[in-house]
Short mmCIF file of C-alpha atoms in Angstrom, two decimals:
data_model
loop_
_atom_site.label_atom_id
_atom_site.label_comp_id
_atom_site.label_asym_id
_atom_site.label_seq_id
_atom_site.Cartn_x
_atom_site.Cartn_y
_atom_site.Cartn_z
CA UNK A 106 -27.77 18.44 -35.72
CA UNK A 107 -29.28 21.50 -34.28
CA UNK A 108 -27.00 24.41 -34.92
CA UNK A 109 -27.23 26.99 -32.22
CA UNK A 110 -26.69 30.56 -33.35
CA UNK A 111 -23.87 32.53 -31.87
CA UNK A 112 -26.06 34.40 -29.40
CA UNK A 113 -27.62 31.26 -28.06
CA UNK A 114 -24.23 29.56 -27.91
CA UNK A 115 -22.78 32.46 -25.95
CA UNK A 116 -25.65 32.28 -23.48
CA UNK A 117 -25.12 28.56 -23.08
CA UNK A 118 -21.40 29.02 -22.54
CA UNK A 119 -22.09 31.69 -19.92
CA UNK A 120 -24.58 29.36 -18.26
CA UNK A 121 -21.96 26.59 -18.18
CA UNK A 122 -19.44 28.96 -16.64
CA UNK A 123 -22.08 29.80 -14.00
CA UNK A 124 -22.43 26.05 -13.42
CA UNK A 125 -26.04 25.95 -14.63
CA UNK A 126 -27.14 22.39 -15.14
CA UNK A 127 -29.59 23.24 -17.97
CA UNK A 128 -26.91 24.97 -20.00
CA UNK A 129 -24.51 22.08 -19.52
CA UNK A 130 -27.18 19.65 -20.64
CA UNK A 131 -27.91 21.71 -23.76
CA UNK A 132 -24.23 21.86 -24.71
CA UNK A 133 -23.91 18.12 -24.20
CA UNK A 134 -26.91 17.40 -26.40
CA UNK A 135 -25.57 19.71 -29.13
CA UNK A 136 -22.13 18.13 -29.43
CA UNK A 137 -22.36 14.64 -27.96
CA UNK A 138 -22.95 12.75 -31.21
CA UNK A 139 -20.06 14.40 -33.04
CA UNK A 140 -17.73 13.99 -30.16
CA UNK A 141 -18.74 10.38 -29.72
CA UNK A 142 -17.65 9.76 -33.33
CA UNK A 143 -14.29 11.30 -32.52
CA UNK A 144 -14.01 9.19 -29.40
CA UNK A 145 -14.87 6.07 -31.35
CA UNK A 146 -11.94 6.76 -33.63
CA UNK A 147 -9.55 7.01 -30.69
CA UNK A 148 -10.95 4.31 -28.49
CA UNK A 149 -10.28 0.70 -29.27
CA UNK A 150 -13.70 -0.34 -28.06
CA UNK A 151 -17.06 1.33 -27.61
CA UNK A 152 -16.64 1.20 -23.88
CA UNK A 153 -13.38 3.09 -24.08
CA UNK A 154 -15.01 5.59 -26.41
CA UNK A 155 -17.79 6.18 -23.89
CA UNK A 156 -15.25 6.64 -21.15
CA UNK A 157 -13.41 9.14 -23.31
CA UNK A 158 -16.64 11.01 -24.03
CA UNK A 159 -17.51 11.32 -20.35
CA UNK A 160 -14.03 12.40 -19.38
CA UNK A 161 -13.89 14.85 -22.24
CA UNK A 162 -17.19 16.53 -21.38
CA UNK A 163 -16.28 16.76 -17.70
CA UNK A 164 -13.11 18.55 -18.74
CA UNK A 165 -15.07 20.79 -21.09
CA UNK A 166 -17.44 21.91 -18.37
CA UNK A 167 -14.74 22.36 -15.79
CA UNK A 168 -12.52 24.41 -18.07
CA UNK A 169 -15.26 26.33 -19.82
CA UNK A 170 -14.03 29.59 -18.28
CA UNK A 171 -10.75 29.06 -20.16
CA UNK A 172 -12.44 29.24 -23.53
CA UNK A 173 -11.33 32.54 -25.10
CA UNK A 174 -13.79 32.52 -28.01
CA UNK A 175 -10.96 32.82 -30.52
CA UNK A 176 -11.86 29.82 -32.67
CA UNK A 177 -14.95 27.77 -33.15
CA UNK A 178 -16.46 26.32 -30.00
CA UNK A 179 -16.82 22.93 -31.66
CA UNK A 180 -13.14 22.91 -32.56
CA UNK A 181 -12.28 23.73 -28.95
CA UNK A 182 -14.43 20.89 -27.65
CA UNK A 183 -12.88 18.52 -30.18
CA UNK A 184 -9.43 19.45 -29.05
CA UNK A 185 -10.37 18.82 -25.47
CA UNK A 186 -11.70 15.40 -26.47
CA UNK A 187 -8.55 14.56 -28.42
CA UNK A 188 -6.41 15.64 -25.48
CA UNK A 189 -8.48 13.43 -23.21
CA UNK A 190 -7.92 10.55 -25.61
CA UNK A 191 -4.18 11.20 -25.74
CA UNK A 192 -4.03 11.33 -21.95
CA UNK A 193 -5.97 8.11 -21.69
CA UNK A 194 -3.71 6.50 -24.22
CA UNK A 195 -0.55 7.62 -22.45
CA UNK A 196 -1.83 6.23 -19.17
CA UNK A 197 -3.19 2.99 -20.57
CA UNK A 198 -0.64 1.90 -23.06
CA UNK A 199 2.77 2.58 -24.46
CA UNK A 200 3.34 3.27 -28.05
CA UNK A 201 5.38 0.63 -29.68
CA UNK A 202 8.29 2.08 -31.48
CA UNK A 203 8.32 0.55 -34.90
CA UNK A 204 11.21 0.31 -37.20
CA UNK A 205 11.49 2.63 -40.14
CA UNK A 206 9.17 2.12 -42.98
CA UNK A 207 10.02 -0.71 -45.30
CA UNK A 208 9.22 -0.40 -49.05
CA UNK A 209 6.90 -3.39 -49.22
CA UNK A 210 4.62 -1.83 -46.67
CA UNK A 211 4.35 1.44 -48.49
CA UNK A 212 1.03 1.00 -50.21
CA UNK A 213 0.30 4.63 -50.68
CA UNK A 214 -0.34 4.27 -54.35
CA UNK A 215 -2.53 1.23 -54.00
CA UNK A 216 -5.32 2.76 -51.95
CA UNK A 217 -8.72 2.29 -53.36
CA UNK A 218 -11.57 4.70 -53.32
CA UNK A 219 -13.81 2.24 -51.59
CA UNK A 220 -14.37 4.47 -48.56
CA UNK A 221 -17.63 5.66 -49.93
CA UNK A 222 -18.96 2.14 -50.00
CA UNK A 223 -18.25 1.62 -46.35
CA UNK A 224 -20.72 2.45 -43.66
CA UNK A 225 -19.53 4.88 -41.04
CA UNK A 226 -19.66 2.26 -38.30
CA UNK A 227 -17.60 -0.11 -40.43
CA UNK A 228 -15.00 2.51 -41.16
CA UNK A 229 -14.78 3.45 -37.51
CA UNK A 230 -14.50 -0.21 -36.63
CA UNK A 231 -11.61 -0.57 -39.04
CA UNK A 232 -9.87 2.42 -37.54
CA UNK A 233 -10.50 1.08 -34.09
CA UNK A 234 -9.00 -2.23 -35.17
CA UNK A 235 -5.60 -0.63 -35.70
CA UNK A 236 -2.94 -1.10 -33.06
CA UNK A 237 -2.98 1.59 -30.40
CA UNK A 238 0.05 3.52 -31.59
CA UNK A 239 -0.93 3.35 -35.22
CA UNK A 240 -4.45 4.46 -34.49
CA UNK A 241 -3.34 7.40 -32.39
CA UNK A 242 -0.83 8.67 -34.90
CA UNK A 243 -3.13 8.12 -37.83
CA UNK A 244 -6.02 9.94 -36.19
CA UNK A 245 -3.87 12.81 -35.04
CA UNK A 246 -2.08 13.28 -38.32
CA UNK A 247 -4.59 12.30 -41.00
CA UNK A 248 -7.81 13.51 -39.39
CA UNK A 249 -6.88 16.17 -36.82
CA UNK A 250 -4.01 17.64 -38.78
CA UNK A 251 -1.23 17.51 -36.18
CA UNK A 252 2.34 17.57 -37.47
CA UNK A 253 4.71 14.74 -36.73
CA UNK A 254 6.62 17.02 -34.38
CA UNK A 255 3.49 17.75 -32.37
CA UNK A 256 2.53 14.10 -32.34
CA UNK A 257 6.00 13.14 -31.16
CA UNK A 258 5.80 15.66 -28.34
CA UNK A 259 2.32 14.70 -27.24
CA UNK A 260 2.79 10.97 -27.41
CA UNK A 261 6.38 10.94 -26.23
CA UNK A 262 7.82 9.33 -29.33
CA UNK A 263 10.27 10.36 -32.01
CA UNK A 264 9.25 12.05 -35.22
CA UNK A 265 10.58 9.10 -37.18
CA UNK A 266 8.48 6.77 -35.08
CA UNK A 267 5.43 8.91 -35.73
CA UNK A 268 6.08 8.82 -39.48
CA UNK A 269 6.61 5.09 -39.58
CA UNK A 270 3.54 4.41 -37.51
CA UNK A 271 1.48 6.66 -39.76
CA UNK A 272 2.62 4.78 -42.86
CA UNK A 273 1.98 1.40 -41.29
CA UNK A 274 -1.43 2.50 -40.05
CA UNK A 275 -2.36 3.79 -43.42
CA UNK A 276 -1.21 0.61 -45.16
CA UNK A 277 -3.11 -1.59 -42.72
CA UNK A 278 -6.24 0.47 -43.10
CA UNK A 279 -6.05 0.44 -46.88
CA UNK A 280 -5.54 -3.33 -46.90
CA UNK A 281 -8.46 -3.79 -44.54
CA UNK A 282 -10.70 -1.62 -46.70
CA UNK A 283 -9.61 -3.53 -49.79
CA UNK A 284 -10.41 -6.88 -48.19
CA UNK A 285 -13.72 -5.56 -47.05
CA UNK A 286 -14.56 -4.49 -50.54
CA UNK A 287 -13.67 -7.95 -51.82
CA UNK A 288 -15.95 -9.58 -49.31
CA UNK A 289 -18.76 -7.23 -50.17
CA UNK A 290 -18.20 -7.85 -53.87
CA UNK A 291 -18.25 -11.62 -53.37
CA UNK A 292 -21.46 -11.33 -51.39
CA UNK A 293 -22.98 -9.20 -54.14
CA UNK A 294 -21.91 -11.78 -56.77
CA UNK A 295 -23.74 -14.53 -54.92
CA UNK B 210 -19.84 20.47 -40.03
CA UNK B 211 -16.84 19.04 -38.34
CA UNK B 212 -14.21 21.56 -37.55
CA UNK B 213 -11.22 19.54 -38.55
CA UNK B 214 -7.78 21.00 -38.26
CA UNK B 215 -6.38 22.11 -41.57
CA UNK B 216 -3.87 19.62 -42.79
CA UNK B 217 -2.01 22.38 -44.58
CA UNK B 218 -0.05 22.71 -41.35
CA UNK B 219 1.62 19.46 -42.23
CA UNK B 220 2.87 21.04 -45.43
CA UNK B 221 4.12 24.13 -43.67
CA UNK B 222 6.10 22.23 -41.10
CA UNK B 223 7.27 19.57 -43.47
CA UNK B 224 5.58 16.93 -41.37
CA UNK B 225 3.47 15.57 -44.22
CA UNK B 226 4.70 13.00 -46.62
CA UNK B 227 6.08 14.74 -49.67
CA UNK B 228 4.69 17.96 -48.19
CA UNK B 229 1.24 17.24 -49.55
CA UNK B 230 -1.71 15.60 -47.81
CA UNK B 231 -1.99 11.98 -48.69
CA UNK B 232 -4.98 11.30 -50.97
CA UNK B 233 -6.18 8.52 -48.66
CA UNK B 234 -6.05 10.88 -45.70
CA UNK B 235 -8.01 13.48 -47.59
CA UNK B 236 -10.58 10.93 -48.63
CA UNK B 237 -10.90 9.59 -45.10
CA UNK B 238 -11.24 13.04 -43.65
CA UNK B 239 -13.98 13.87 -46.07
CA UNK B 240 -15.89 10.76 -45.10
CA UNK B 241 -15.39 11.28 -41.40
CA UNK B 242 -16.27 14.97 -41.54
CA UNK B 243 -19.95 14.19 -41.37
CA UNK B 244 -19.60 11.39 -38.84
CA UNK B 245 -22.15 11.58 -36.06
CA UNK B 246 -22.99 8.76 -33.76
CA UNK B 247 -25.50 9.31 -31.00
CA UNK B 248 -24.33 7.97 -27.64
CA UNK B 249 -26.69 6.27 -25.22
CA UNK B 250 -28.83 8.47 -23.02
CA UNK B 251 -27.51 6.85 -19.88
CA UNK B 252 -24.11 8.19 -20.75
CA UNK B 253 -25.29 11.74 -20.14
CA UNK B 254 -26.51 10.90 -16.64
CA UNK B 255 -23.26 9.15 -15.88
CA UNK B 256 -21.29 12.08 -17.14
CA UNK B 257 -23.22 14.59 -15.03
CA UNK B 258 -22.92 12.39 -11.96
CA UNK B 259 -19.19 12.31 -12.46
CA UNK B 260 -19.16 16.06 -12.99
CA UNK B 261 -20.96 16.63 -9.70
CA UNK B 262 -18.57 14.30 -7.92
CA UNK B 263 -15.53 16.12 -9.22
CA UNK B 264 -17.05 19.45 -8.24
CA UNK B 265 -17.67 18.20 -4.71
CA UNK B 266 -14.17 16.85 -4.37
CA UNK B 267 -12.76 20.10 -5.68
CA UNK B 268 -14.86 22.08 -3.24
CA UNK B 269 -13.75 19.82 -0.42
CA UNK B 270 -10.11 20.28 -1.33
CA UNK B 271 -10.53 24.04 -1.52
CA UNK B 272 -12.29 24.23 1.83
CA UNK B 273 -9.64 22.05 3.38
CA UNK B 274 -6.95 24.28 1.98
CA UNK B 275 -8.68 27.37 3.33
CA UNK B 276 -9.10 25.71 6.72
CA UNK B 277 -5.45 24.79 6.83
CA UNK B 278 -4.47 28.28 5.77
CA UNK B 279 -6.72 30.01 8.25
CA UNK B 280 -5.33 28.22 11.32
CA UNK B 281 -1.58 28.19 11.05
CA UNK B 282 -1.19 29.67 14.54
CA UNK B 283 -3.28 26.96 16.09
CA UNK B 284 -1.30 24.34 14.24
CA UNK B 285 1.93 25.87 15.53
CA UNK B 286 0.60 25.91 19.07
CA UNK B 287 -0.46 22.29 18.75
CA UNK B 288 2.95 21.41 17.38
CA UNK B 289 4.65 23.25 20.24
CA UNK B 290 2.37 21.54 22.73
CA UNK B 291 3.25 18.20 21.24
CA UNK B 292 6.96 18.98 21.54
CA UNK B 293 6.56 20.07 25.16
CA UNK B 294 4.57 16.97 25.96
CA UNK B 295 7.37 14.86 24.50
CA UNK B 296 9.92 16.71 26.63
CA UNK B 297 7.77 16.34 29.75
CA UNK B 298 7.32 12.66 29.07
CA UNK B 299 11.07 12.23 28.65
CA UNK B 300 11.74 14.02 31.94
CA UNK B 301 9.16 11.90 33.74
CA UNK B 302 10.69 8.74 32.34
CA UNK B 303 14.17 9.85 33.45
CA UNK B 304 12.94 10.60 36.97
CA UNK B 305 11.15 7.28 37.13
CA UNK B 306 14.27 5.51 35.94
CA UNK B 307 16.43 7.27 38.54
CA UNK B 308 14.02 6.37 41.29
CA UNK B 309 13.76 2.86 39.95
CA UNK B 310 17.53 2.47 39.99
CA UNK B 311 17.62 3.78 43.50
CA UNK B 312 14.82 1.45 44.52
CA UNK B 313 16.31 -1.60 42.89
CA UNK B 314 19.59 -0.77 44.60
CA UNK B 315 17.87 -1.18 47.90
CA UNK B 316 17.66 -4.55 49.49
CA UNK B 317 14.13 -5.38 50.45
CA UNK B 318 14.32 -8.48 52.59
CA UNK B 319 17.32 -10.69 52.92
CA UNK B 320 17.51 -13.18 55.75
CA UNK B 321 20.81 -14.94 56.07
CA UNK B 322 20.99 -18.14 58.03
CA UNK B 323 23.38 -18.06 60.95
CA UNK B 324 25.65 -20.54 59.21
CA UNK B 325 25.93 -18.15 56.31
CA UNK B 326 26.88 -15.38 58.63
CA UNK B 327 29.41 -17.62 60.35
CA UNK B 328 30.91 -18.40 57.01
CA UNK B 329 30.97 -14.75 56.18
CA UNK B 330 32.61 -13.83 59.43
CA UNK B 331 34.96 -16.53 60.55
CA UNK B 332 37.31 -14.07 62.11
CA UNK B 333 34.70 -12.07 63.86
CA UNK B 334 35.04 -9.04 61.61
CA UNK B 335 31.92 -7.16 60.70
CA UNK B 336 30.42 -8.28 57.41
CA UNK B 337 30.68 -4.91 55.73
CA UNK B 338 31.42 -1.62 57.25
CA UNK B 339 28.43 0.51 57.98
CA UNK B 340 28.32 4.19 57.44
CA UNK B 341 28.57 4.87 61.13
CA UNK B 342 32.26 4.30 61.29
CA UNK B 343 32.35 1.43 63.74
CA UNK B 344 34.33 -0.87 61.51
CA UNK B 345 37.87 0.29 61.38
CA UNK B 346 39.28 -2.43 59.12
CA UNK B 347 37.10 -1.41 56.19
CA UNK B 348 38.66 1.17 53.99
CA UNK B 349 36.83 3.89 52.07
CA UNK B 350 37.77 2.42 48.74
CA UNK B 351 36.15 -0.82 49.64
CA UNK B 352 32.97 0.91 50.66
CA UNK B 353 32.87 2.89 47.47
CA UNK B 354 33.51 -0.17 45.45
CA UNK B 355 30.70 -1.93 47.14
CA UNK B 356 28.33 0.98 46.77
CA UNK B 357 28.98 1.76 43.16
CA UNK B 358 30.05 -1.55 41.81
CA UNK B 359 28.31 -4.64 40.62
CA UNK B 360 27.51 -7.63 42.81
CA UNK B 361 30.83 -9.09 41.80
CA UNK B 362 32.59 -5.99 43.08
CA UNK B 363 30.65 -6.27 46.29
CA UNK B 364 31.60 -9.89 46.66
CA UNK B 365 35.23 -9.06 46.02
CA UNK B 366 35.15 -6.33 48.60
CA UNK B 367 33.60 -8.62 51.10
CA UNK B 368 36.12 -11.31 50.42
CA UNK B 369 38.86 -8.78 51.03
CA UNK B 370 37.29 -7.75 54.26
CA UNK B 371 36.93 -11.28 55.47
CA UNK B 372 40.58 -11.92 54.93
CA UNK B 373 41.87 -15.33 53.86
CA UNK B 374 38.92 -17.61 53.39
CA UNK B 375 38.32 -20.95 51.83
CA UNK B 376 36.73 -21.36 48.44
CA UNK B 377 33.50 -22.50 49.98
CA UNK B 378 33.39 -19.50 52.17
CA UNK B 379 34.03 -17.27 49.21
CA UNK B 380 31.26 -18.94 47.30
CA UNK B 381 28.94 -18.54 50.21
CA UNK B 382 29.95 -14.96 50.57
CA UNK B 383 29.18 -14.22 46.95
CA UNK B 384 25.88 -16.04 47.28
CA UNK B 385 25.07 -14.17 50.41
CA UNK B 386 25.79 -10.83 48.85
CA UNK B 387 23.72 -11.57 45.78
CA UNK B 388 20.59 -13.08 47.22
CA UNK B 389 18.30 -11.40 44.72
CA UNK B 390 18.70 -10.59 41.09
CA UNK B 391 17.35 -7.13 41.48
CA UNK B 392 19.74 -6.19 44.25
CA UNK B 393 22.50 -5.08 41.98
CA UNK B 394 24.09 -2.52 44.16
CA UNK B 395 25.16 -3.60 47.55
CA UNK B 396 26.10 -0.85 49.88
CA UNK B 397 27.92 -1.17 53.12
CA UNK B 398 24.87 0.09 54.87
CA UNK B 399 22.74 -2.58 53.30
CA UNK B 400 25.14 -5.25 54.37
CA UNK B 401 25.08 -3.90 57.84
CA UNK B 402 21.34 -4.31 57.60
CA UNK B 403 22.01 -7.92 56.82
CA UNK B 404 23.48 -8.38 60.21
CA UNK B 405 20.54 -6.52 61.65
CA UNK B 406 18.18 -8.77 59.84
CA UNK B 407 19.97 -11.75 61.29
CA UNK B 408 19.61 -10.27 64.69
CA UNK B 409 15.91 -10.22 64.24
CA UNK B 410 16.05 -13.96 64.27
CA UNK B 411 17.75 -14.06 67.62
CA UNK B 412 14.60 -13.79 69.73
CA UNK B 413 13.04 -16.57 67.66
CA UNK B 414 16.12 -18.66 68.16
CA UNK B 415 16.00 -18.09 71.87
CA UNK B 416 12.41 -19.22 71.94
CA UNK B 417 13.36 -22.33 70.01
CA UNK B 418 16.12 -22.99 72.48
CA UNK B 419 13.78 -22.69 75.42
CA UNK B 420 11.40 -25.04 73.70
CA UNK B 421 14.22 -27.49 73.10
CA UNK B 422 15.14 -27.21 76.75
CA UNK B 423 11.60 -27.91 77.81
CA UNK B 424 11.24 -30.90 75.54
CA UNK B 425 13.53 -33.24 77.56
CA UNK B 426 11.66 -32.34 80.68
CA UNK B 427 8.44 -33.36 79.03
CA UNK B 428 10.04 -36.58 77.93
CA UNK B 429 11.20 -37.24 81.46
CA UNK B 430 7.75 -36.64 82.78
CA UNK B 431 6.22 -38.97 80.27
CA UNK B 432 8.79 -41.69 81.06
CA UNK B 433 8.09 -41.32 84.76
CA UNK B 434 4.40 -41.52 84.10
CA UNK B 435 4.96 -44.68 82.12
CA UNK B 436 6.97 -46.15 84.98
CA UNK B 437 4.34 -45.27 87.56
CA UNK B 438 1.60 -46.75 85.48
CA UNK B 439 1.33 -50.22 87.07
CA UNK B 440 -1.70 -51.24 85.10
CA UNK B 441 0.62 -52.26 82.36
CA UNK B 442 2.29 -54.97 84.49
CA UNK B 443 -0.35 -55.98 87.00
CA UNK B 444 -2.72 -57.22 84.45
CA UNK B 445 -0.24 -59.63 82.89
CA UNK B 446 0.94 -62.06 85.59
CA UNK B 447 -1.06 -62.95 88.68
CA UNK B 448 0.35 -63.74 92.11
CA UNK B 449 3.83 -63.45 93.46
CA UNK B 450 5.51 -64.52 90.40
CA UNK B 451 3.74 -61.76 88.86
CA UNK B 452 4.95 -59.39 91.53
CA UNK B 453 8.54 -60.56 91.19
CA UNK B 454 8.36 -60.23 87.50
CA UNK B 455 6.72 -56.98 87.98
CA UNK B 456 9.56 -55.87 90.24
CA UNK B 457 12.05 -57.11 87.68
CA UNK B 458 10.21 -55.34 85.01
CA UNK B 459 10.14 -52.29 87.23
CA UNK B 460 13.89 -52.57 87.74
CA UNK B 461 14.37 -52.86 84.02
CA UNK B 462 12.15 -49.92 83.51
CA UNK B 463 14.12 -48.03 86.09
CA UNK B 464 17.33 -48.87 84.23
CA UNK B 465 15.77 -47.73 81.05
CA UNK B 466 14.53 -44.66 82.77
CA UNK B 467 18.00 -43.92 84.05
CA UNK B 468 19.38 -44.31 80.57
CA UNK B 469 16.68 -42.15 79.22
CA UNK B 470 17.43 -39.59 81.89
CA UNK B 471 21.09 -39.62 80.96
CA UNK B 472 20.27 -39.17 77.33
CA UNK B 473 17.88 -36.44 78.15
CA UNK B 474 20.47 -34.76 80.31
CA UNK B 475 22.93 -34.92 77.42
CA UNK B 476 20.30 -33.56 75.08
CA UNK B 477 19.49 -30.86 77.58
CA UNK B 478 23.12 -29.87 77.84
CA UNK B 479 23.38 -29.82 74.11
CA UNK B 480 20.21 -27.79 73.88
CA UNK B 481 21.51 -25.38 76.48
CA UNK B 482 24.72 -25.08 74.49
CA UNK B 483 22.79 -24.60 71.27
CA UNK B 484 21.76 -20.99 71.94
CA UNK B 485 25.39 -20.09 72.37
CA UNK B 486 26.17 -21.60 69.03
CA UNK B 487 23.20 -19.93 67.41
CA UNK B 488 24.04 -16.57 68.79
CA UNK B 489 27.69 -16.96 68.02
CA UNK B 490 27.63 -15.11 64.70
CA UNK B 491 25.84 -12.29 66.36
CA UNK B 492 28.40 -12.23 69.11
CA UNK B 493 31.25 -12.36 66.64
CA UNK B 494 29.86 -9.26 65.05
CA UNK B 495 29.43 -7.73 68.43
CA UNK B 496 30.37 -4.26 67.26
CA UNK B 497 27.41 -4.29 64.93
CA UNK B 498 25.15 -5.74 67.55
CA UNK B 499 26.01 -2.99 69.94
CA UNK B 500 25.46 -0.36 67.32
CA UNK B 501 22.04 -1.60 66.36
CA UNK B 502 19.48 0.52 68.02
CA UNK B 503 15.80 0.07 68.32
CA UNK B 504 15.30 2.68 65.64
CA UNK B 505 17.45 0.77 63.16
CA UNK B 506 15.63 -2.44 63.92
CA UNK B 507 12.29 -0.77 63.44
CA UNK B 508 13.45 0.77 60.18
CA UNK B 509 14.59 -2.58 58.89
CA UNK B 510 11.35 -4.21 59.83
CA UNK B 511 9.38 -1.36 58.36
CA UNK B 512 11.29 -1.47 55.12
CA UNK B 513 10.63 -5.20 54.89
CA UNK B 514 6.97 -4.66 55.53
CA UNK B 515 6.86 -1.86 53.01
CA UNK B 516 8.54 -3.96 50.41
CA UNK B 517 6.15 -6.83 51.04
CA UNK B 518 3.17 -4.51 50.92
CA UNK B 519 4.51 -2.90 47.81
CA UNK B 520 4.88 -6.23 46.09
CA UNK B 521 1.33 -7.10 47.04
CA UNK B 522 -0.01 -3.82 45.75
CA UNK B 523 1.97 -4.17 42.57
CA UNK B 524 0.23 -7.44 41.92
CA UNK B 525 -3.22 -6.12 42.72
CA UNK B 526 -2.86 -2.59 41.38
CA UNK B 527 -2.14 -1.38 37.88
CA UNK B 528 1.02 -0.13 36.34
CA UNK B 529 0.40 3.51 37.19
CA UNK B 530 -0.51 2.76 40.78
CA UNK B 531 2.68 0.79 41.13
CA UNK B 532 4.65 3.57 39.53
CA UNK B 533 3.18 6.17 41.85
CA UNK B 534 3.91 3.98 44.84
CA UNK B 535 7.41 3.44 43.59
CA UNK B 536 7.98 7.16 43.21
CA UNK B 537 6.59 7.79 46.69
CA UNK B 538 8.77 5.14 48.24
CA UNK B 539 11.78 6.36 46.32
CA UNK B 540 11.24 9.94 47.40
CA UNK B 541 10.82 8.83 50.99
CA UNK B 542 13.91 6.70 50.92
CA UNK B 543 15.90 9.47 49.30
CA UNK B 544 14.80 11.92 51.96
CA UNK B 545 15.75 9.42 54.65
CA UNK B 546 19.04 8.31 53.24
CA UNK B 547 20.39 11.34 51.50
CA UNK B 548 22.64 12.43 54.34
CA UNK B 549 24.16 10.33 57.05
CA UNK B 550 26.23 12.25 59.51
CA UNK B 551 28.75 10.89 61.93
CA UNK B 552 31.45 12.10 64.28
CA UNK B 553 34.16 11.55 61.71
CA UNK B 554 32.42 11.95 58.38
CA UNK B 555 29.30 12.87 56.47
CA UNK B 556 28.00 10.62 53.74
CA UNK B 557 25.74 12.06 51.08
CA UNK B 558 23.92 9.59 48.89
CA UNK B 559 23.01 10.78 45.41
CA UNK B 560 21.35 7.98 43.52
CA UNK B 561 23.79 5.12 43.58
CA UNK B 562 26.80 7.35 44.26
CA UNK B 563 27.91 8.08 47.80
CA UNK B 564 30.05 11.09 48.62
CA UNK B 565 31.92 10.86 51.88
CA UNK B 566 33.26 13.99 53.50
CA UNK B 567 35.66 13.46 56.41
CA UNK B 568 35.77 15.99 59.19
#
């Protein structure tokens, strides 16, 4: 990825505020691949991820004047993307409230370290394979770092629901990774 | 580098499990930190197209808002104009309705047969009192009832005026007073017009009577001609016998002719009497007959012609033309009929209400 220095980035941001097409194109090309990875985590399918990317960048360019340069520009764009994903999710689907975590599903100690063996696309596919509510909560909590309170507010669920969904999502993901490793191992054995 | 949010926040707020980031989460975050997947190039074009579209729609909304804000006075004026137009339309409709009621209250053309008039007036009283005060037996209440009431009220008033009458007569009276569905309001004046309208038929009746009188004469002439025509008999029997028979036949024919003459004379007498019978209802309502002037007759005829012409125009013309004609006729009739003065009283007609002031 080409890393633009601060001066260049400021010029590009100013250009975007002035509605300059070249500046907007440069910003898009700088951050599109990273943001597409984020969108792939939130979208169930690639098509949804593309939709989220488009919507997110439109919002970025329209609200560029609201960027106060307090944090990193990439972090700001990411947050805009995540908010777009949350909005899409709230419109498209309802989060299923799940019952409180049951002990047999708590597999936190059984996770394997097989993540390194997985390709990025495979890992993203596994995340995308989670149910909508699980995937949202897991992404927001485990990757983005939101608290359960924030997740509950943003998704319109209870904190307990957020916690239970996180645990279930984690357990499902760990089990999926474990199975994947087994398949890969069996293939290697042959 | 991905700028991931620090998960330490979870620990601070107690949102994390056991207040420490889960090892799996940490591992996953580490792996995903470097994640970069290049989207398709077409996606950029799509995104910019959508961006332009949203900018245009936003600009359109803003310009529309400015336009709406810049012309509030015009909008108010338009609103006011709309309100005034509604009020004007309502007033026009009310006027048209009033005129329509007035017009429908008028009788256009009603021709009663003489028998009907006889039935209406067995005692020789006028059918309904006119506004000229000739008919003493009719009280004011009756007139008002007739003017303002329904056809039933009119029929009742008439029945009262006619005194004791048979059921058939009553039925005929009610039929006579409600000859048309649209003539809801019968006024005394209109009923007086009825008698006038009947009078119009008198000259025609007289002509018919004269014709009936002439007809027997023609028959007599033809019978005589038939008798004089010898060719009918001479060609049948030759010689004397023929002559005798011819004389006999002539005598027979003469007898027949005499009978025919008698019959014709009877018919002639009957025909001569017929005009008396036909004019009887008119004579019985002699007070009305005397009061009818040439002006009244002309007015009645004119109103009939107007009504007929109006109906014709209504068929050929459009709704607005008919409406305009209706308004014109209504205004004319109002101007003509609004005040009727007499020696004893003054009658002012306002719509379907008549105010009578006695001197």
